[in-house]
mmCIF file with all atom_site columns, C-alpha atoms and ligand atoms in Angstrom:
data_model
loop_
_atom_site.group_PDB
_atom_site.id
_atom_site.type_symbol
_atom_site.label_atom_id
_atom_site.label_alt_id
_atom_site.label_comp_id
_atom_site.label_asym_id
_atom_site.label_entity_id
_atom_site.label_seq_id
_atom_site.pdbx_PDB_ins_code
_atom_site.Cartn_x
_atom_site.Cartn_y
_atom_site.Cartn_z
_atom_site.occupancy
_atom_site.B_iso_or_equiv
_atom_site.pdbx_formal_charge
_atom_site.auth_seq_id
_atom_site.auth_comp_id
_atom_site.auth_asym_id
_atom_site.auth_atom_id
_atom_site.pdbx_PDB_model_num
ATOM   1   C  CA  . MET W 1 1   ? 9.013   -5.203  -53.044 1.00 0.00 ? 1   MET W CA  1
ATOM   2   C  CA  . PHE W 1 2   ? 6.341   -6.987  -53.785 1.00 0.00 ? 2   PHE W CA  1
ATOM   3   C  CA  . PHE W 1 3   ? 7.046   -10.692 -54.813 1.00 0.00 ? 3   PHE W CA  1
ATOM   4   C  CA  . PHE W 1 4   ? 4.638   -12.469 -56.821 1.00 0.00 ? 4   PHE W CA  1
ATOM   5   C  CA  . PHE W 1 5   ? 4.414   -16.357 -57.987 1.00 0.00 ? 5   PHE W CA  1
ATOM   6   C  CA  . ALA W 1 6   ? 2.122   -17.290 -59.339 1.00 0.00 ? 6   ALA W CA  1
ATOM   7   C  CA  . GLY W 1 7   ? 3.536   -21.029 -60.599 1.00 0.00 ? 7   GLY W CA  1
ATOM   8   C  CA  . GLY W 1 8   ? 2.503   -24.407 -59.652 1.00 0.00 ? 8   GLY W CA  1
ATOM   9   C  CA  . LEU W 1 9   ? 3.279   -28.848 -60.132 1.00 0.00 ? 9   LEU W CA  1
ATOM   10  C  CA  . GLU W 1 10  ? 0.589   -29.820 -62.492 1.00 0.00 ? 10  GLU W CA  1
ATOM   11  C  CA  . GLN W 1 11  ? 0.147   -33.635 -64.111 1.00 0.00 ? 11  GLN W CA  1
ATOM   12  C  CA  . GLN W 1 12  ? -1.043  -34.023 -67.610 1.00 0.00 ? 12  GLN W CA  1
ATOM   13  C  CA  . VAL W 1 13  ? -2.021  -36.814 -69.511 1.00 0.00 ? 13  VAL W CA  1
ATOM   14  C  CA  . ARG W 1 14  ? 0.414   -37.701 -72.647 1.00 0.00 ? 14  ARG W CA  1
ATOM   15  C  CA  . GLN W 1 15  ? -1.513  -40.463 -73.598 1.00 0.00 ? 15  GLN W CA  1
ATOM   16  C  CA  . VAL W 1 16  ? -3.562  -43.070 -73.093 1.00 0.00 ? 16  VAL W CA  1
ATOM   17  C  CA  . LEU W 1 17  ? -2.270  -46.096 -72.830 1.00 0.00 ? 17  LEU W CA  1
ATOM   18  C  CA  . ILE W 1 18  ? -5.480  -48.579 -72.385 1.00 0.00 ? 18  ILE W CA  1
ATOM   19  C  CA  . SER W 1 19  ? -8.770  -47.117 -72.396 1.00 0.00 ? 19  SER W CA  1
ATOM   20  C  CA  . GLY W 1 20  ? -11.714 -48.609 -69.710 1.00 0.00 ? 20  GLY W CA  1
ATOM   21  C  CA  . VAL W 1 21  ? -9.748  -49.852 -67.381 1.00 0.00 ? 21  VAL W CA  1
ATOM   22  C  CA  . GLY W 1 22  ? -9.970  -49.328 -63.934 1.00 0.00 ? 22  GLY W CA  1
ATOM   23  C  CA  . ARG W 1 23  ? -12.825 -47.624 -61.966 1.00 0.00 ? 23  ARG W CA  1
ATOM   24  C  CA  . CYS W 1 24  ? -12.434 -44.200 -60.366 1.00 0.00 ? 24  CYS W CA  1
ATOM   25  C  CA  . ILE W 1 25  ? -11.806 -44.488 -56.950 1.00 0.00 ? 25  ILE W CA  1
ATOM   26  C  CA  . ASN W 1 26  ? -13.615 -41.032 -56.639 1.00 0.00 ? 26  ASN W CA  1
ATOM   27  C  CA  . CYS W 1 27  ? -16.375 -41.073 -58.565 1.00 0.00 ? 27  CYS W CA  1
ATOM   28  C  CA  . GLY W 1 28  ? -16.801 -44.168 -59.875 1.00 0.00 ? 28  GLY W CA  1
ATOM   29  C  CA  . SER W 1 29  ? -16.708 -43.910 -63.164 1.00 0.00 ? 29  SER W CA  1
ATOM   30  C  CA  . ARG W 1 30  ? -13.811 -46.089 -65.658 1.00 0.00 ? 30  ARG W CA  1
ATOM   31  C  CA  . ALA W 1 31  ? -11.106 -44.335 -65.628 1.00 0.00 ? 31  ALA W CA  1
ATOM   32  C  CA  . ASP W 1 32  ? -7.511  -45.571 -68.393 1.00 0.00 ? 32  ASP W CA  1
ATOM   33  C  CA  . LEU W 1 33  ? -4.642  -45.911 -67.500 1.00 0.00 ? 33  LEU W CA  1
ATOM   34  C  CA  . VAL W 1 34  ? -2.648  -43.105 -68.895 1.00 0.00 ? 34  VAL W CA  1
ATOM   35  C  CA  . GLU W 1 35  ? 0.757   -41.755 -69.831 1.00 0.00 ? 35  GLU W CA  1
ATOM   36  C  CA  . TYR W 1 36  ? 0.929   -38.854 -67.690 1.00 0.00 ? 36  TYR W CA  1
ATOM   37  C  CA  . GLU W 1 37  ? 4.133   -35.786 -67.398 1.00 0.00 ? 37  GLU W CA  1
ATOM   38  C  CA  . LYS W 1 38  ? 4.577   -32.979 -64.823 1.00 0.00 ? 38  LYS W CA  1
ATOM   39  C  CA  . VAL W 1 39  ? 4.629   -29.495 -66.274 1.00 0.00 ? 39  VAL W CA  1
ATOM   40  C  CA  . LEU W 1 40  ? 5.871   -26.899 -63.619 1.00 0.00 ? 40  LEU W CA  1
ATOM   41  C  CA  . LYS W 1 41  ? 4.357   -23.213 -64.776 1.00 0.00 ? 41  LYS W CA  1
ATOM   42  C  CA  . LEU W 1 42  ? 5.667   -20.174 -63.658 1.00 0.00 ? 42  LEU W CA  1
ATOM   43  C  CA  . PHE W 1 43  ? 3.178   -17.345 -64.560 1.00 0.00 ? 43  PHE W CA  1
ATOM   44  C  CA  . PHE W 1 44  ? 0.113   -20.478 -67.136 1.00 0.00 ? 44  PHE W CA  1
ATOM   45  C  CA  . VAL W 1 45  ? 3.814   -21.005 -68.768 1.00 0.00 ? 45  VAL W CA  1
ATOM   46  C  CA  . PRO W 1 46  ? 4.890   -24.098 -68.516 1.00 0.00 ? 46  PRO W CA  1
ATOM   47  C  CA  . VAL W 1 47  ? 8.408   -24.227 -68.553 1.00 0.00 ? 47  VAL W CA  1
ATOM   48  C  CA  . TRP W 1 48  ? 9.740   -28.607 -67.908 1.00 0.00 ? 48  TRP W CA  1
ATOM   49  C  CA  . ARG W 1 49  ? 8.175   -31.265 -67.992 1.00 0.00 ? 49  ARG W CA  1
ATOM   50  C  CA  . TRP W 1 50  ? 9.427   -34.135 -67.150 1.00 0.00 ? 50  TRP W CA  1
ATOM   51  C  CA  . PRO W 1 51  ? 7.433   -37.958 -67.752 1.00 0.00 ? 51  PRO W CA  1
ATOM   52  C  CA  . GLY W 1 52  ? 5.993   -38.983 -64.844 1.00 0.00 ? 52  GLY W CA  1
ATOM   53  C  CA  . LYS W 1 53  ? 7.604   -43.178 -63.816 1.00 0.00 ? 53  LYS W CA  1
ATOM   54  C  CA  . GLU W 1 54  ? 4.858   -45.030 -63.726 1.00 0.00 ? 54  GLU W CA  1
ATOM   55  C  CA  . PRO W 1 55  ? 1.277   -45.272 -65.372 1.00 0.00 ? 55  PRO W CA  1
ATOM   56  C  CA  . LEU W 1 56  ? -1.203  -43.956 -63.659 1.00 0.00 ? 56  LEU W CA  1
ATOM   57  C  CA  . LEU W 1 57  ? -5.405  -43.980 -63.564 1.00 0.00 ? 57  LEU W CA  1
ATOM   58  C  CA  . TYR W 1 58  ? -7.317  -41.346 -65.195 1.00 0.00 ? 58  TYR W CA  1
ATOM   59  C  CA  . CYS W 1 59  ? -10.426 -40.733 -64.586 1.00 0.00 ? 59  CYS W CA  1
ATOM   60  C  CA  . ASP W 1 60  ? -12.338 -38.512 -67.442 1.00 0.00 ? 60  ASP W CA  1
ATOM   61  C  CA  . ASN W 1 61  ? -15.271 -37.495 -65.931 1.00 0.00 ? 61  ASN W CA  1
ATOM   62  C  CA  . CYS W 1 62  ? -14.001 -35.486 -62.126 1.00 0.00 ? 62  CYS W CA  1
ATOM   63  C  CA  . ARG W 1 63  ? -10.388 -35.484 -63.746 1.00 0.00 ? 63  ARG W CA  1
ATOM   64  C  CA  . PHE W 1 64  ? -8.757  -37.648 -60.914 1.00 0.00 ? 64  PHE W CA  1
ATOM   65  C  CA  . MET W 1 65  ? -6.091  -39.378 -61.048 1.00 0.00 ? 65  MET W CA  1
ATOM   66  C  CA  . PHE W 1 66  ? -4.924  -41.887 -59.515 1.00 0.00 ? 66  PHE W CA  1
ATOM   67  C  CA  . PRO W 1 67  ? -2.265  -44.859 -58.585 1.00 0.00 ? 67  PRO W CA  1
ATOM   68  C  CA  . GLN W 1 68  ? -3.350  -48.407 -60.338 1.00 0.00 ? 68  GLN W CA  1
ATOM   69  C  CA  . SER W 1 69  ? -2.673  -49.918 -57.089 1.00 0.00 ? 69  SER W CA  1
ATOM   70  C  CA  . PHE W 1 70  ? -5.412  -48.302 -55.581 1.00 0.00 ? 70  PHE W CA  1
ATOM   71  C  CA  . SER W 1 71  ? -7.737  -48.088 -58.377 1.00 0.00 ? 71  SER W CA  1
ATOM   72  C  CA  . LEU W 1 72  ? -10.939 -50.899 -58.189 1.00 0.00 ? 72  LEU W CA  1
ATOM   73  C  CA  . PRO W 1 73  ? -12.029 -53.597 -60.827 1.00 0.00 ? 73  PRO W CA  1
ATOM   74  C  CA  . PRO W 1 74  ? -14.130 -52.146 -63.927 1.00 0.00 ? 74  PRO W CA  1
ATOM   75  C  CA  . PRO W 1 75  ? -17.371 -52.878 -64.649 1.00 0.00 ? 75  PRO W CA  1
ATOM   76  C  CA  . PRO W 1 76  ? -17.978 -56.902 -65.435 1.00 0.00 ? 76  PRO W CA  1
ATOM   77  C  CA  . GLU W 1 77  ? -18.990 -56.523 -68.804 1.00 0.00 ? 77  GLU W CA  1
ATOM   78  C  CA  . LYS W 1 78  ? -21.711 -58.919 -70.124 1.00 0.00 ? 78  LYS W CA  1
ATOM   79  C  CA  . SER W 1 79  ? -19.689 -60.862 -73.398 1.00 0.00 ? 79  SER W CA  1
ATOM   80  C  CA  . THR W 1 80  ? -17.100 -63.138 -70.520 1.00 0.00 ? 80  THR W CA  1
ATOM   81  C  CA  . SER W 1 81  ? -17.982 -66.288 -70.725 1.00 0.00 ? 81  SER W CA  1
ATOM   82  C  CA  . PRO W 1 82  ? -16.803 -69.015 -73.120 1.00 0.00 ? 82  PRO W CA  1
ATOM   83  C  CA  . SER W 1 83  ? -18.918 -69.486 -76.133 1.00 0.00 ? 83  SER W CA  1
ATOM   84  C  CA  . PRO W 1 84  ? -20.321 -73.016 -76.379 1.00 0.00 ? 84  PRO W CA  1
ATOM   85  C  CA  . GLU W 1 85  ? -18.749 -73.141 -80.126 1.00 0.00 ? 85  GLU W CA  1
ATOM   86  C  CA  . ALA W 1 86  ? -15.355 -74.277 -78.818 1.00 0.00 ? 86  ALA W CA  1
ATOM   87  C  CA  . ILE W 1 87  ? -16.796 -77.971 -77.351 1.00 0.00 ? 87  ILE W CA  1
ATOM   88  C  CA  . SER W 1 88  ? -18.918 -78.714 -80.296 1.00 0.00 ? 88  SER W CA  1
ATOM   89  C  CA  . ASN W 1 89  ? -16.147 -77.379 -82.865 1.00 0.00 ? 89  ASN W CA  1
ATOM   90  C  CA  . ALA W 1 90  ? -14.709 -81.023 -81.999 1.00 0.00 ? 90  ALA W CA  1
ATOM   91  C  CA  . LEU W 1 91  ? -13.421 -82.770 -85.510 1.00 0.00 ? 91  LEU W CA  1
ATOM   92  C  CA  . ARG W 1 92  ? -15.914 -85.373 -86.337 1.00 0.00 ? 92  ARG W CA  1
ATOM   93  C  CA  . CYS W 1 93  ? -14.899 -88.545 -88.467 1.00 0.00 ? 93  CYS W CA  1
ATOM   94  C  CA  . ARG W 1 94  ? -16.550 -88.425 -91.320 1.00 0.00 ? 94  ARG W CA  1
ATOM   95  C  CA  . PHE W 1 95  ? -17.086 -92.371 -91.783 1.00 0.00 ? 95  PHE W CA  1
ATOM   96  C  CA  . CYS W 1 96  ? -17.659 -93.481 -87.924 1.00 0.00 ? 96  CYS W CA  1
ATOM   97  C  CA  . ASP W 1 97  ? -19.133 -89.857 -87.310 1.00 0.00 ? 97  ASP W CA  1
ATOM   98  C  CA  . ARG W 1 98  ? -17.834 -90.197 -83.903 1.00 0.00 ? 98  ARG W CA  1
ATOM   99  C  CA  . SER W 1 99  ? -16.039 -87.651 -82.351 1.00 0.00 ? 99  SER W CA  1
ATOM   100 C  CA  . VAL W 1 100 ? -12.225 -87.556 -82.375 1.00 0.00 ? 100 VAL W CA  1
ATOM   101 C  CA  . GLU W 1 101 ? -9.564  -84.988 -80.438 1.00 0.00 ? 101 GLU W CA  1
ATOM   102 C  CA  . ALA W 1 102 ? -9.367  -81.980 -83.683 1.00 0.00 ? 102 ALA W CA  1
ATOM   103 C  CA  . HIS W 1 103 ? -5.205  -83.394 -83.420 1.00 0.00 ? 103 HIS W CA  1
ATOM   104 C  CA  . PHE W 1 104 ? -6.357  -86.843 -84.533 1.00 0.00 ? 104 PHE W CA  1
ATOM   105 C  CA  . ARG W 1 105 ? -5.096  -87.406 -87.967 1.00 0.00 ? 105 ARG W CA  1
ATOM   106 C  CA  . PHE W 1 106 ? -6.301  -90.546 -87.721 1.00 0.00 ? 106 PHE W CA  1
ATOM   107 C  CA  . CYS W 1 107 ? -9.683  -92.522 -86.611 1.00 0.00 ? 107 CYS W CA  1
ATOM   108 C  CA  . PRO W 1 108 ? -9.112  -94.458 -83.291 1.00 0.00 ? 108 PRO W CA  1
ATOM   109 C  CA  . PHE W 1 109 ? -12.213 -96.190 -83.907 1.00 0.00 ? 109 PHE W CA  1
ATOM   110 C  CA  . CYS W 1 110 ? -12.362 -97.146 -87.507 1.00 0.00 ? 110 CYS W CA  1
ATOM   111 C  CA  . GLY W 1 111 ? -8.914  -96.103 -89.490 1.00 0.00 ? 111 GLY W CA  1
ATOM   112 C  CA  . TYR W 1 112 ? -10.013 -93.846 -91.866 1.00 0.00 ? 112 TYR W CA  1
ATOM   113 C  CA  . GLU W 1 113 ? -8.177  -91.149 -91.851 1.00 0.00 ? 113 GLU W CA  1
ATOM   114 C  CA  . LEU W 1 114 ? -8.632  -88.093 -91.478 1.00 0.00 ? 114 LEU W CA  1
HETATM 115 ZN ZN1 . LIG P 2 .   ? -14.036 -39.815 -61.665 1.00 0.00 ? 1   LIG P ZN1 1
HETATM 116 ZN ZN1 . LIG P 2 .   ? -14.156 -92.988 -87.826 1.00 0.00 ? 2   LIG P ZN1 1
#
């Protein structure tokens, strides 16, 4: 009797948790943090599926899945430096025009209410 077993275990992405958090260790493009599930297939029909334990990183480019601890840091973003506006936002006394910390209710220099 000829026995033919066409089954296999596959990992499939269930949903993307955070996109672009890591870099693929295989091809170097952006990888997404995904929730995955394992799917047991028999004759190409899914017969059993159960969720994966931990989120994995998944590369959409080469369809490679790997643990988060293996991932490289994501490519650097250009706009990560803090804006200089935060300093100029400091409160200014409208009577003596000196800069006062924003949580002060009265100007420490001239005593006027801010
Ligand atoms: Zn890849
Ligand atoms: Zn003042």
